Short mmCIF file of C-alpha atoms in Angstrom, two decimals:
data_model
loop_
_atom_site.label_atom_id
_atom_site.label_comp_id
_atom_site.label_asym_id
_atom_site.label_seq_id
_atom_site.Cartn_x
_atom_site.Cartn_y
_atom_site.Cartn_z
CA UNK A 210 3.25 29.31 -17.84
CA UNK A 211 0.60 31.91 -18.61
CA UNK A 212 -2.73 31.80 -16.37
CA UNK A 213 -6.10 30.82 -18.12
CA UNK A 214 -8.85 32.83 -18.11
CA UNK A 215 -11.05 32.64 -15.27
CA UNK A 216 -14.46 33.93 -17.22
CA UNK A 217 -14.40 31.58 -20.49
CA UNK A 218 -17.59 32.88 -22.03
CA UNK A 219 -16.10 36.30 -22.14
CA UNK A 220 -12.96 35.28 -23.86
CA UNK A 221 -12.69 36.52 -27.34
CA UNK A 222 -11.64 34.48 -30.28
CA UNK A 223 -8.30 34.55 -32.02
CA UNK A 224 -9.80 36.50 -35.01
CA UNK A 225 -11.35 39.19 -32.82
CA UNK A 226 -8.04 39.43 -30.81
CA UNK A 227 -5.93 40.06 -34.01
CA UNK A 228 -8.42 42.46 -35.62
CA UNK A 229 -8.09 44.71 -32.62
CA UNK A 230 -4.45 44.43 -32.18
CA UNK A 231 -4.23 45.38 -36.24
CA UNK A 232 -7.20 48.04 -35.83
CA UNK A 233 -6.24 50.03 -32.63
CA UNK A 234 -3.42 52.92 -32.65
CA UNK A 235 -2.19 52.81 -28.97
CA UNK A 236 -1.52 50.31 -26.21
CA UNK A 237 0.29 50.41 -22.74
CA UNK A 238 3.52 48.44 -22.31
CA UNK A 239 4.28 46.97 -19.13
CA UNK A 240 7.87 46.55 -18.19
CA UNK A 241 9.93 45.65 -14.90
CA UNK A 242 11.12 49.15 -14.22
CA UNK A 243 13.92 50.61 -11.71
CA UNK A 244 14.12 48.87 -8.69
CA UNK A 245 11.64 46.18 -9.91
CA UNK A 246 8.73 48.79 -9.67
CA UNK A 247 6.32 48.47 -12.61
CA UNK A 248 6.66 51.00 -15.40
CA UNK A 249 3.60 51.06 -17.88
CA UNK A 250 3.94 53.58 -20.47
CA UNK A 251 1.47 54.43 -23.69
CA UNK A 252 2.73 53.92 -27.18
CA UNK A 253 1.72 53.79 -30.71
CA UNK A 254 2.53 50.98 -32.47
CA UNK A 255 2.02 48.39 -35.36
CA UNK A 256 0.85 44.94 -35.33
CA UNK A 257 2.15 42.77 -38.26
CA UNK A 258 3.84 39.15 -38.59
CA UNK A 259 2.31 38.25 -35.48
CA UNK A 260 4.54 40.87 -33.46
CA UNK A 261 3.95 44.24 -31.95
CA UNK A 262 6.34 47.08 -33.13
CA UNK A 263 6.84 50.22 -31.58
CA UNK A 264 9.52 53.10 -31.58
CA UNK A 265 11.14 55.47 -29.15
CA UNK A 266 13.93 57.33 -27.97
CA UNK A 267 17.56 55.33 -28.19
CA UNK A 268 17.72 55.91 -24.54
CA UNK A 269 15.13 56.04 -21.55
CA UNK A 270 13.58 54.28 -18.79
CA UNK A 271 11.54 52.02 -21.35
CA UNK A 272 14.70 51.05 -23.10
CA UNK A 273 16.34 50.45 -19.86
CA UNK A 274 13.92 48.20 -18.43
CA UNK A 275 13.78 45.81 -21.81
CA UNK A 276 17.47 45.67 -21.61
CA UNK A 277 17.56 44.69 -18.04
CA UNK A 278 14.55 42.01 -18.44
CA UNK A 279 13.07 41.55 -21.95
CA UNK A 280 9.90 40.26 -20.52
CA UNK A 281 6.89 42.60 -21.12
CA UNK A 282 2.94 42.83 -21.26
CA UNK A 283 0.92 44.87 -23.46
CA UNK A 284 -2.70 46.13 -23.21
CA UNK A 285 -4.79 47.62 -25.98
CA UNK A 286 -8.32 48.88 -24.80
CA UNK A 287 -10.79 48.48 -27.91
CA UNK A 288 -13.87 49.15 -26.33
CA UNK A 289 -14.70 51.27 -22.71
CA UNK A 290 -18.42 52.46 -22.61
CA UNK A 291 -19.65 53.26 -19.26
CA UNK A 292 -22.92 52.03 -18.58
CA UNK A 293 -23.82 54.38 -15.49
CA UNK A 294 -27.31 52.82 -14.62
CA UNK A 295 -25.57 49.33 -14.23
CA UNK A 296 -22.29 50.62 -12.57
CA UNK A 297 -20.05 48.82 -15.09
CA UNK A 298 -18.55 49.19 -18.29
CA UNK A 299 -19.09 47.44 -21.59
CA UNK A 300 -15.52 46.67 -22.52
CA UNK A 301 -13.33 44.88 -24.85
CA UNK A 302 -9.41 44.53 -24.34
CA UNK A 303 -6.51 42.52 -25.17
CA UNK A 304 -3.36 41.59 -23.38
CA UNK A 305 -0.22 40.28 -24.86
CA UNK A 306 2.71 38.74 -23.07
CA UNK A 307 6.03 38.56 -24.92
CA UNK A 308 9.83 39.33 -24.97
CA UNK A 309 10.96 42.79 -26.35
CA UNK A 310 14.05 43.42 -28.18
CA UNK A 311 15.59 46.50 -29.49
CA UNK A 312 15.77 45.78 -33.48
CA UNK A 313 19.32 45.80 -34.31
CA UNK A 314 18.74 44.47 -38.27
CA UNK A 315 18.68 47.46 -40.65
CA UNK A 316 16.23 46.00 -43.11
CA UNK A 317 13.96 44.98 -40.16
CA UNK A 318 14.29 48.33 -38.70
CA UNK A 319 13.51 49.82 -42.45
CA UNK A 320 10.45 47.73 -42.54
CA UNK A 321 9.23 48.08 -39.27
CA UNK A 322 9.47 52.05 -39.60
CA UNK A 323 7.45 51.85 -43.01
CA UNK A 324 4.63 49.67 -41.53
CA UNK A 325 4.46 52.04 -38.46
CA UNK A 326 4.19 55.21 -40.97
CA UNK A 327 1.34 53.88 -43.38
CA UNK A 328 -0.46 52.60 -40.44
CA UNK A 329 -0.59 56.07 -39.18
CA UNK A 330 -0.60 57.98 -42.46
CA UNK A 331 -1.63 55.73 -44.87
CA UNK A 332 -2.60 58.33 -47.85
CA UNK A 333 0.99 59.98 -47.70
CA UNK A 334 3.14 59.86 -50.68
CA UNK A 335 5.80 57.03 -50.62
CA UNK A 336 8.11 59.60 -51.70
CA UNK A 337 7.21 62.07 -48.59
CA UNK A 338 7.01 59.00 -46.54
CA UNK A 339 10.67 57.84 -47.57
CA UNK A 340 12.14 61.57 -47.34
CA UNK A 341 10.46 61.59 -43.34
CA UNK A 342 11.75 58.07 -42.38
CA UNK A 343 15.56 58.75 -43.97
CA UNK A 344 15.12 62.44 -41.70
CA UNK A 345 14.15 60.86 -38.73
CA UNK A 346 15.62 57.27 -38.46
CA UNK A 347 18.60 58.02 -36.87
CA UNK A 348 16.78 59.22 -33.72
CA UNK A 349 14.74 56.20 -33.50
CA UNK A 350 14.81 53.02 -31.86
CA UNK A 351 12.45 50.51 -33.07
CA UNK A 352 11.54 47.78 -30.40
CA UNK A 353 9.94 44.21 -31.25
CA UNK A 354 7.82 42.31 -28.81
CA UNK A 355 7.76 38.51 -30.02
CA UNK A 356 4.23 37.50 -28.42
CA UNK A 357 4.31 34.34 -26.53
CA UNK A 358 0.59 34.50 -25.32
CA UNK A 359 -2.38 36.75 -26.16
CA UNK A 360 -5.95 36.80 -24.65
CA UNK A 361 -8.69 38.85 -25.52
CA UNK A 362 -11.72 39.64 -23.18
CA UNK A 363 -15.16 41.54 -23.59
CA UNK A 364 -17.70 42.35 -21.03
CA UNK A 365 -20.36 39.67 -20.53
CA UNK A 366 -23.23 42.03 -21.53
CA UNK A 367 -21.34 42.18 -25.17
CA UNK A 368 -21.31 37.98 -25.20
CA UNK A 369 -24.96 38.20 -24.33
CA UNK A 370 -25.61 40.57 -26.98
CA UNK A 371 -23.71 38.51 -29.78
CA UNK A 372 -25.36 35.52 -28.70
CA UNK A 373 -28.80 37.10 -29.43
#
């Protein structure tokens, strides 16, 4: 169902892919938008239990598209160093494909909000974090991407550097 990567030498290991998903702070969600035009939007997210979670408003283009067609892709750029003299970039990125769902289960909503909160403000006190979550949760819509396929790729120059 999913295409095989053409440049296999540049394929990142599963460990590298998971590390990038865990440490990165933003990605670009791509959905099938209005009139079947692609709609890609940057989002802050958290990756855990082999799933991607993000939040948004309870209405809007992103949610309308997900409700219409759950199939999405999600791209994270880990590295993008311009090397002018070589007319290239030394890049590292991950693309995940899957299905996105608005989370309905209260326990999963709370757990994903907490994981997201801890990722972006790990030094906050539990008491303060819980107050903020309680204050904001009614306005939030939490979405989960169940990943069906994920790949990572890096510039051939980075591959060669690793192999030296």
